[in-house]
Coordinates of C-alpha atoms in Angstrom, one line a residue:
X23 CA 0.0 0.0 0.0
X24 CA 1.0 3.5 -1.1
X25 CA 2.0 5.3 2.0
X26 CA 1.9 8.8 0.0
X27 CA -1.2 10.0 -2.2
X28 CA 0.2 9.5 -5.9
X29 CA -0.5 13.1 -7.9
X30 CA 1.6 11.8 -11.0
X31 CA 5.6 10.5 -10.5
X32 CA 7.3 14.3 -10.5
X33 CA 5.3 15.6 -7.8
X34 CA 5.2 12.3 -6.2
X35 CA 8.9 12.1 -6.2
X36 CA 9.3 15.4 -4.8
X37 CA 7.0 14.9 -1.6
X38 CA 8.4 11.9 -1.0
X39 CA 12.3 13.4 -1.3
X40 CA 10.8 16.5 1.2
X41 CA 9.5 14.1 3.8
X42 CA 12.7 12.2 4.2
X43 CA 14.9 14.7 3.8
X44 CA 13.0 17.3 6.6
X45 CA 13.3 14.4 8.6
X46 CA 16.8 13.7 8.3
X47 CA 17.9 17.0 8.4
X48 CA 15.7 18.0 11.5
X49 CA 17.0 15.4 12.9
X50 CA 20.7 16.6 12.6
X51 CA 20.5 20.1 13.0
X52 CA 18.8 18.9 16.3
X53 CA 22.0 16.9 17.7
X54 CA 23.6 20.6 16.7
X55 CA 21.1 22.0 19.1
X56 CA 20.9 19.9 22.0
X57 CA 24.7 19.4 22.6
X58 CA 25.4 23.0 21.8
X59 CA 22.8 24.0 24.3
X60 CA 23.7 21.3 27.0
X61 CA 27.5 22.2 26.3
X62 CA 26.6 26.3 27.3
X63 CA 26.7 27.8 23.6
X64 CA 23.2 29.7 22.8
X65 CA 20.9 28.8 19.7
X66 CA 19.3 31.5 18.4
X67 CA 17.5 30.1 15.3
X68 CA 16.2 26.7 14.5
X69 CA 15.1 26.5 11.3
X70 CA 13.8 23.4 9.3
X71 CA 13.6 25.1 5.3
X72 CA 16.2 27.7 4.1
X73 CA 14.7 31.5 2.6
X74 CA 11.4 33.5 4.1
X75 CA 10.0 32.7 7.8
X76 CA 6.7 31.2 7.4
X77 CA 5.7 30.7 11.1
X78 CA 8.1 30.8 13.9
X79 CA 8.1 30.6 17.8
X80 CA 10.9 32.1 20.2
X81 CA 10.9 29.7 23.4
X82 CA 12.3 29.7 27.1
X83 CA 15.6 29.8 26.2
X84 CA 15.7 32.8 23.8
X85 CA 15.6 29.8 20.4
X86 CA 13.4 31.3 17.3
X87 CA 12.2 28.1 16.2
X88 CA 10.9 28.3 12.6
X89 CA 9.8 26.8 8.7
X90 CA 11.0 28.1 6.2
X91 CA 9.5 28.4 2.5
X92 CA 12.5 26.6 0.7
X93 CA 12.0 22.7 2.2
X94 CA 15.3 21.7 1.3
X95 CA 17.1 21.3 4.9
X96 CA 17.2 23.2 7.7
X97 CA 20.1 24.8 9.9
X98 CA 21.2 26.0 13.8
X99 CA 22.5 29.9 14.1
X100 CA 24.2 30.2 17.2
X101 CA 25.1 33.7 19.1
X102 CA 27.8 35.1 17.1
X103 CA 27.8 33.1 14.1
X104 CA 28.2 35.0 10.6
X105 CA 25.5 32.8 8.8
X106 CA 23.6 29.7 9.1
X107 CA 26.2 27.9 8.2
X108 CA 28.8 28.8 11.2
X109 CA 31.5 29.8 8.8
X110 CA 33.2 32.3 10.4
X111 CA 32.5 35.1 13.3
X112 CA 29.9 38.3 13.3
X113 CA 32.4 40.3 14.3
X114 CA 30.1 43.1 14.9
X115 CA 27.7 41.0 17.1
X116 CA 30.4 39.5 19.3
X117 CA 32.4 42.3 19.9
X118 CA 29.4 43.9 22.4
X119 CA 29.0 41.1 24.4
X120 CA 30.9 40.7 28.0
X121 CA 33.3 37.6 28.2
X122 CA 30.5 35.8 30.2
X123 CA 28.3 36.1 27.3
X124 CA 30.9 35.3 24.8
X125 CA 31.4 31.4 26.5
X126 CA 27.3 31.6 24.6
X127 CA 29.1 31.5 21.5
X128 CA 30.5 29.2 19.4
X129 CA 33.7 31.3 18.5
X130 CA 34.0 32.1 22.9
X131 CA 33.1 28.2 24.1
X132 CA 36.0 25.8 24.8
X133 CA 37.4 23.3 22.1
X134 CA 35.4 20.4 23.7
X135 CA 32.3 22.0 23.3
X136 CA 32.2 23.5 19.5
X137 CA 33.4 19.8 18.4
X138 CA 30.9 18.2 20.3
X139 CA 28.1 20.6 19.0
X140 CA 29.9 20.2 15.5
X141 CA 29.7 16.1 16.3
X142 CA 26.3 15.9 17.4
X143 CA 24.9 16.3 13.6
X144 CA 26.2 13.0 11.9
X145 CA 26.0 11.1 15.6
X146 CA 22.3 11.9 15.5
X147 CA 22.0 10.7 12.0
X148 CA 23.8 7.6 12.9
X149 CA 21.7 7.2 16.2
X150 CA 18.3 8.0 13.9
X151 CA 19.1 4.8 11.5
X152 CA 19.8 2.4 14.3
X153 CA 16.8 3.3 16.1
X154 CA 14.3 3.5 13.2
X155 CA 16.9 -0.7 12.2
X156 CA 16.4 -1.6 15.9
X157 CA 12.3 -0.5 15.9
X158 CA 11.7 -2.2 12.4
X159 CA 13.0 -5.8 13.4
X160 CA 11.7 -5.3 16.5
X161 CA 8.4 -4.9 15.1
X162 CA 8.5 -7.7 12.3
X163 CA 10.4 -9.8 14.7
X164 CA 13.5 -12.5 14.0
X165 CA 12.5 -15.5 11.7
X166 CA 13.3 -19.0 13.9
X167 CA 15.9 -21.4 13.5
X168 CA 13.8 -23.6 11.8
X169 CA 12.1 -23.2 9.4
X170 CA 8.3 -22.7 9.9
X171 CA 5.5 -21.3 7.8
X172 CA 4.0 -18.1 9.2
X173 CA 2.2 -17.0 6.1
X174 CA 1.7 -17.6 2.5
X175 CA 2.7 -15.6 -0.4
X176 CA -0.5 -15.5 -3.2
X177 CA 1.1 -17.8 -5.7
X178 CA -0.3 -18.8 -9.5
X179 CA -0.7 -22.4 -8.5
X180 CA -0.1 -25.5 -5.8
X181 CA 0.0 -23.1 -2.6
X182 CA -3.1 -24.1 -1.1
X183 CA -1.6 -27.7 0.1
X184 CA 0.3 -25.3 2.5
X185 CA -0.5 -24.1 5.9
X186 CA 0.6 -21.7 8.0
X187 CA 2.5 -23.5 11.0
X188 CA 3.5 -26.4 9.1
X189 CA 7.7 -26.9 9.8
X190 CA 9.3 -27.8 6.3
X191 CA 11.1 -30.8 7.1
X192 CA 12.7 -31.6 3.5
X193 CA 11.6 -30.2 0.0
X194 CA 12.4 -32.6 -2.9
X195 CA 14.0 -35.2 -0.9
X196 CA 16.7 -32.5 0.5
X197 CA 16.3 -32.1 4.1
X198 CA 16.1 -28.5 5.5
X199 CA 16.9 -28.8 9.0
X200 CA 17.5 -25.1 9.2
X201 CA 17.1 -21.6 6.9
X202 CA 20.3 -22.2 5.1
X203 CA 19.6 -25.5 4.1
X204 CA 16.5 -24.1 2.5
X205 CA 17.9 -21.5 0.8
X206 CA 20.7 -24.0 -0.4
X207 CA 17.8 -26.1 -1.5
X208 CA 16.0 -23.6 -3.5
X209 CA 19.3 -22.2 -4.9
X210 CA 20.4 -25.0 -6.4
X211 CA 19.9 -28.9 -6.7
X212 CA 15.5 -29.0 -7.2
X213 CA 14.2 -30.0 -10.2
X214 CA 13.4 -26.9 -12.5
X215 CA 9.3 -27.6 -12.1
X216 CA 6.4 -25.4 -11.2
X217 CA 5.7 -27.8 -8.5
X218 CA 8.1 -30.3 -5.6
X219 CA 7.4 -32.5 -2.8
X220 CA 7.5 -30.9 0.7
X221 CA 7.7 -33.3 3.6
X222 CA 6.0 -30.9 6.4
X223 CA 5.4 -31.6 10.2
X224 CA 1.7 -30.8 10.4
X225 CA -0.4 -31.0 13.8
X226 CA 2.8 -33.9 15.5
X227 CA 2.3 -36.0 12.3
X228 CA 4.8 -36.3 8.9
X229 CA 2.9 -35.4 5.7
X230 CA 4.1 -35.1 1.8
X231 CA 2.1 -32.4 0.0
X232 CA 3.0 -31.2 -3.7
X233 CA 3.7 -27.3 -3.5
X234 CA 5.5 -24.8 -5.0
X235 CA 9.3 -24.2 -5.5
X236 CA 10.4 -23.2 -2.5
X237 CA 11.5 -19.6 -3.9
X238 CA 9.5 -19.0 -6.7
X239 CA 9.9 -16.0 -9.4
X240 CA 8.2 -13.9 -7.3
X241 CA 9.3 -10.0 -7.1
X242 CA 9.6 -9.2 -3.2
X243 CA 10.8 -6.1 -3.7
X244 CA 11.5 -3.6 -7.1
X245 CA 14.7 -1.6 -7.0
X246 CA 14.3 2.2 -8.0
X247 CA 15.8 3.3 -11.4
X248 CA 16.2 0.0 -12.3
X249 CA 15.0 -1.9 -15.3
X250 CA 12.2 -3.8 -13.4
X251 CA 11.2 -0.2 -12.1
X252 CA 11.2 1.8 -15.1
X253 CA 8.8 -1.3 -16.5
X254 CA 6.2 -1.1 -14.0
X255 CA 7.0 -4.2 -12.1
X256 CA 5.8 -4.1 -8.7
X257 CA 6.0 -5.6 -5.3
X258 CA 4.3 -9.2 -5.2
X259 CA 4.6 -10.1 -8.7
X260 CA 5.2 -13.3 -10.3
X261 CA 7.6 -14.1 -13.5
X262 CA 5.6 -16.7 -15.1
X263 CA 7.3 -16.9 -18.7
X264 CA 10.6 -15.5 -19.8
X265 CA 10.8 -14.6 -23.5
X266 CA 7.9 -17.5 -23.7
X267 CA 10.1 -20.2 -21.9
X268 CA 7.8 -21.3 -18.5
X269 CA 9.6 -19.9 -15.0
X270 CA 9.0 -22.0 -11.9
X271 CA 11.8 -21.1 -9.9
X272 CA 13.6 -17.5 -9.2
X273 CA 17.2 -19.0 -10.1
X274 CA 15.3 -19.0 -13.4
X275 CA 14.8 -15.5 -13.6
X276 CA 18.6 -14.9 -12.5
X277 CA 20.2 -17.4 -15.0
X278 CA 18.2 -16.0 -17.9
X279 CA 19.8 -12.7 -17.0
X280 CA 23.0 -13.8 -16.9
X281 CA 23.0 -15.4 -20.0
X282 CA 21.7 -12.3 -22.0
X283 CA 24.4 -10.0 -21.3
X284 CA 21.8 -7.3 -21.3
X285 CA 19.7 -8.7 -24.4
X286 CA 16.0 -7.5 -23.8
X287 CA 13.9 -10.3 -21.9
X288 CA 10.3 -10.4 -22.3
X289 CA 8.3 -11.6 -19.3
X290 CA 4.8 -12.6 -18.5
X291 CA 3.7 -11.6 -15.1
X292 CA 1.3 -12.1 -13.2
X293 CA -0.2 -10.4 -10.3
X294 CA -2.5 -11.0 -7.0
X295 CA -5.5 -9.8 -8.6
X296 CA -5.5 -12.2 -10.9
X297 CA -4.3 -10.0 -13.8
X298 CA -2.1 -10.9 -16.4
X299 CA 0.7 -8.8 -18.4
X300 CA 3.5 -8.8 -20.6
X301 CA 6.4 -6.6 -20.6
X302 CA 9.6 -6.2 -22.1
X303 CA 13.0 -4.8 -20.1
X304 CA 16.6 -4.5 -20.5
X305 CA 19.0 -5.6 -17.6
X306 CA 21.3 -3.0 -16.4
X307 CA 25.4 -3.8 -16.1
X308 CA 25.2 -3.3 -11.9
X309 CA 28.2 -3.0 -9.8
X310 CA 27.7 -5.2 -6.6
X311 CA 29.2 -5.8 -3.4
X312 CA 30.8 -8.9 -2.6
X313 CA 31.6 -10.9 0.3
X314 CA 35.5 -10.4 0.5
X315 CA 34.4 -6.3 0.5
X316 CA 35.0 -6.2 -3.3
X317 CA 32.6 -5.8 -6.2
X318 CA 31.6 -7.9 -9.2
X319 CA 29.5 -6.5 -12.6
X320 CA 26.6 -8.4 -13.2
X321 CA 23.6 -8.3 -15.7
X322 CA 20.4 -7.4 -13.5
X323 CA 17.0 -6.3 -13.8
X324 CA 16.6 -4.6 -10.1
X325 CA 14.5 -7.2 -8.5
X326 CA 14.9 -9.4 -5.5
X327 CA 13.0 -13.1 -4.5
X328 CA 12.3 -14.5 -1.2
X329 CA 10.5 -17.7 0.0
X330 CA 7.0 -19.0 -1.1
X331 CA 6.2 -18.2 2.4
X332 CA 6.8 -15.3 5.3
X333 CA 8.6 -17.6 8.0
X334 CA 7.0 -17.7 11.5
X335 CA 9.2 -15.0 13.6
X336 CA 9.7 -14.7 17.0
X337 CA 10.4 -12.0 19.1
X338 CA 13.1 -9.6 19.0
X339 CA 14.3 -7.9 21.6
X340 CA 15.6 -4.6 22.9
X341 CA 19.0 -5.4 22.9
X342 CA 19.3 -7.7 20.1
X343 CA 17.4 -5.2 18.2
X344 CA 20.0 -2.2 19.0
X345 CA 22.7 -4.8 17.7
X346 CA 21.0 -5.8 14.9
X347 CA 20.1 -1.6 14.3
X348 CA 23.8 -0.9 14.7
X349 CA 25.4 -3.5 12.0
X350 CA 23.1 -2.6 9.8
X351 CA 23.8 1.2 10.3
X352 CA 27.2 -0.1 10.1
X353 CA 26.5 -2.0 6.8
X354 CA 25.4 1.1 5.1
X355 CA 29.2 2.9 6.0
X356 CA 31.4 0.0 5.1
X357 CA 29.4 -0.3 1.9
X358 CA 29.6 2.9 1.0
X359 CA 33.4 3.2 1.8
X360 CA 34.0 0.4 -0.2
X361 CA 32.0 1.4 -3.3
X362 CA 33.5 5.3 -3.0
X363 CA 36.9 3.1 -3.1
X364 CA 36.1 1.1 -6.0
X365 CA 34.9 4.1 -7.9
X366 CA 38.3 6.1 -7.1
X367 CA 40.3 3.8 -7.9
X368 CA 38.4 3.2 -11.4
X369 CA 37.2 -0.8 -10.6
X370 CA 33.1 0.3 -10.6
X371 CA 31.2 2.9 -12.7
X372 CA 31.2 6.1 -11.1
X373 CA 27.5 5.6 -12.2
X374 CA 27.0 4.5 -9.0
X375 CA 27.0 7.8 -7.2
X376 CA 23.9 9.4 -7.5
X377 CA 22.2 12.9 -6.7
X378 CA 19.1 14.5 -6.1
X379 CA 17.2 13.3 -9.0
X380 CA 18.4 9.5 -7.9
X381 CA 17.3 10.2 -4.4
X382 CA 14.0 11.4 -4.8
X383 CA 12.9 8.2 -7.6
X384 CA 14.6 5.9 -4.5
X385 CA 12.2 8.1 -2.0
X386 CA 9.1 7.6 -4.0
X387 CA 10.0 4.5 -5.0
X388 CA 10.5 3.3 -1.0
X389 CA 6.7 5.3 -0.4
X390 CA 5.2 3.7 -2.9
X391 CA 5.7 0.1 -1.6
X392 CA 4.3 1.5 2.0
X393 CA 5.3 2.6 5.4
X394 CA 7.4 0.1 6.3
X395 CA 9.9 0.2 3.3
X396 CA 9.8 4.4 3.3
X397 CA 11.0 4.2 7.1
X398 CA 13.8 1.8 6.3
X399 CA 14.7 3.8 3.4
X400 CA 14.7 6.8 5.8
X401 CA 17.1 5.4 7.9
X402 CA 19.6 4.4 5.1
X403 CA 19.5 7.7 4.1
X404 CA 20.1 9.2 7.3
X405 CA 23.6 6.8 7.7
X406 CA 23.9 8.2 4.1
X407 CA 24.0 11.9 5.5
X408 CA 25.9 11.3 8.4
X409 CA 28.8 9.7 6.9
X410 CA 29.1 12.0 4.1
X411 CA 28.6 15.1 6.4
X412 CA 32.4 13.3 8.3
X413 CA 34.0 14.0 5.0
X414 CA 36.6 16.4 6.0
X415 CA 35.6 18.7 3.7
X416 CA 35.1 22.8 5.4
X417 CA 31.6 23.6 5.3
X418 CA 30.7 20.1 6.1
X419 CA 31.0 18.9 9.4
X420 CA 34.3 17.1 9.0
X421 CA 35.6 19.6 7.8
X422 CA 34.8 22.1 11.1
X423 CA 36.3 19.1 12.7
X424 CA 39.0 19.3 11.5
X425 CA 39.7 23.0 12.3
X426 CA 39.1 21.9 15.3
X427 CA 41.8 19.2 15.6
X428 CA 44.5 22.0 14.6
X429 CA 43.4 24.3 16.9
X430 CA 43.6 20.9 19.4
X431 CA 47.8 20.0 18.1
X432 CA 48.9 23.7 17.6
X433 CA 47.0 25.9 19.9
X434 CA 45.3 28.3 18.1
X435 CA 42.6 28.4 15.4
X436 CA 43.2 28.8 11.5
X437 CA 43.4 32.6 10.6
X438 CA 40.5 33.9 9.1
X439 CA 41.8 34.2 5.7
X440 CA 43.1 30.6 5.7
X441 CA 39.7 29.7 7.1
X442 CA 37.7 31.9 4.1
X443 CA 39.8 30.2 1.6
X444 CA 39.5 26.7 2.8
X445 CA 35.5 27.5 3.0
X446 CA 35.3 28.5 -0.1
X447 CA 37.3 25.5 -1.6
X448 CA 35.1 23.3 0.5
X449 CA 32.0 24.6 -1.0
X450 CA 33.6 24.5 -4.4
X451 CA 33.7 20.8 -3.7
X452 CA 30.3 20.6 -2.6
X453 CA 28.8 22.3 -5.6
X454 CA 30.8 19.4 -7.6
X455 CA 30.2 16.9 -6.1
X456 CA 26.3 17.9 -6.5
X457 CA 26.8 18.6 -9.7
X458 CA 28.6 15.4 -10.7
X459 CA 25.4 13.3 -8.6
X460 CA 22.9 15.6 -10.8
X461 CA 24.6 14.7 -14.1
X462 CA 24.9 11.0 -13.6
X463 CA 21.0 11.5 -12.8
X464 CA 20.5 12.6 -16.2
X465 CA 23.0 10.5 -18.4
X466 CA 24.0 7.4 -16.6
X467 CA 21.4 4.0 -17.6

């Protein structure tokens, strides 16, 4: 279920894109906020938007909290800053104030206190994603060791010999004592038919029913800007025919991918309702992770398969889903270390770093297939914003760090006109970087 109202895919894509990123950024600018205020240095604008006030509201502490008409981010101005940005001193403003009131500022607080105002942003980004990790398997719970039926998947045939609570005790005379035996099963070694044997424990007695493969060509989920997504495949649809040759299993799908080298495929689908459809794609030449940290190019049409059935879960809890939140926050960093490695170094497309075009299809692409999958896609893009706001960079938050780490080994801050310079380098780099994102938006498949 669409988790947005759909007003046609531009606008769409560009509520969706506001949403998350007003989140994200509120979120941020508020771990600015809270540490600067906790750490003695005065905020005296909060402002989620950039450009005209729209409404605003000055509270207890002397903080105009306000939204702004531009939603494209937000930003703290603390006492004595020179702009939203905290580049640099108002001279003016600073130079009335009594040295009491100049520890309020962020050029008059201590070292320790403008880096951990400066750290706060990307923490609070980081602390956003494991949160929103930890919540969402908390919520859909932990599948058990073995493996056990907790729904069914609609399917185009042989499902209904299945039943939810029935433990899958060996498909096609493999035995599946656990989830990796099963997906070892279904990978590989199962005749390629629409239907197998399943031996099942069912109500303490041993029964052989003839069901489906075990992963079927079913879509569980469409990647954005991908081929399957620019042909209007969806969530929950199943590959029946490719280029007229019958599909029963997803390793199907996969293997006829492969061996086209990017030749268009033709597939019949069919859907839930009942509906049938034919449509033709290219696969994409994808760069993708590997285990050993590396990539490998691959032929693929942006879709992903999963079981004939949602296991039975069990409960996660608060602990193992803060663990579970941070590897996967930490998932999304290593990831995207490696991949900004690879592209460097010239071993994947640079294709893969995207812009704002990129992220707002991903955002409405992650609305459209519900609530659910727009939070998580939220929290990847909140690691996203953290870790690229660490680059030491100036006018990123790194960058300030940095400045910070000098003025930490050699006593002093950078002059001012070192500082300027370096600013207006950083944003230099910014601007390009945005640039670069927005033009491989536009050109790259």
């Amino acid at each position: 279920m669409e988790f947005l109202p759909d007003f046609g895919n531009v606008i769409y894509s560009v509520v969706a894109f506001v949403v998350a990123l007003s989140i994200i950024v509120t979120v941020h600018e508020y771990g600015h906020y809270i540490i600067g205020r906790l750490s003695g240095i005065k905020a005296e604008v909060f402002s989620v938007g950039f450009g005209p006030r729209l409404f605003s509201r000055v509270d207890r502490h002397g903080t105009r909290w306000q939204v702004s008409a531009l939603p494209l981010g937000g930003y703290v101005k603390f006492l004595g800053d020179a702009n939203a940005a905290s580049a640099g001193v108002d001279q003016a403003a600073v130079s009335g104030l009594s040295e009491g009131e100049r520890r309020h500022t962020m050029a008059g607080a201590p070292l320790w206190a403008r880096a951990a105002t400066v750290a706060a942003g990307p923490v609070f980004n980081f602390i956003l994603s494991i949160l929103v990790f930890a919540g969402v398997m908390m919520w859909s719970g932990r599948a058990t060791e073995e493996p056990v039926i907790g729904s069914l998947y609609p399917l185009p045939e042989a499902v209904d010999m299945l039943r939810p609570g029935d433990r899958v005790l060996a498909i096609g005379g493999i035995d599946t004592p656990d989830y990796g035996a099963l997906y070892a099963a279904a990978s590989d070694g199962l005749p390629d038919t629409p239907t197998v044997i399943w031996r099942l424990s069912r109500d303490g007695a041993t029964v052989e029913v003839a069901g489906p493969q075990p992963m079927p060509p079913r879509l569980s989920a469409v990647i954005p800007a991908s081929a399957a997504y620019a042909a209007g495949l969806q969530k929950g649809d199943v590959i029946t025919e490719i280029d007229g040759v019958p599909a029963a299993r997803f390793a199907d799908l996969r293997q006829a991918t492969a061996d086209g080298a990017g030749k268009p495929l033709t597939l019949t689908v069919w859907r839930p309702d009942g509906a049938v459809r034919t449509v033709t794609l290219t696969p994409k030449s994808t760069d993708m992770p590997t285990a050993d940290g590396g990539f490998e190019t691959r032929y693929m049409i942006g879709a992903t398969g999963e079981l004939a059935f949602a296991p039975l879960t069990r409960r996660t809890g608060l602990i193992e889903g803060i663990t579970g939140g941070a590897q996967q926050t930490w998932m999304v960093v290593s990831s995207s270390v490696s991949g900004l490695k690879h592209m460097i170094l010239g071993q994947i497309s640079s294709c893969n770093l995207r812009g704002a075009i990129g992220i707002a299809e991903g955002s409405a692409a992650a609305a459209k297939s519900g609530l659910a999958d727009f939070i998580w896609f939220i929290a990847v893009l909140s690691t996203a914003v953290g870790f690229l706001n660490l680059f030491p960079i100036p006018v990123l938050d790194g960058g300030h760090l940095v400045f910070h780490l000098y003025e930490a080994i050699t006593g002093k801050p950078p002059s001012d006109g070192a500082m300027n310079g370096l600013m207006a380098i950083g944003m230099a780099l910014v601007l390009a970087l945005m640039f670069f994102g927005l033009w491989n938006d536009v050109t790259c498949p």
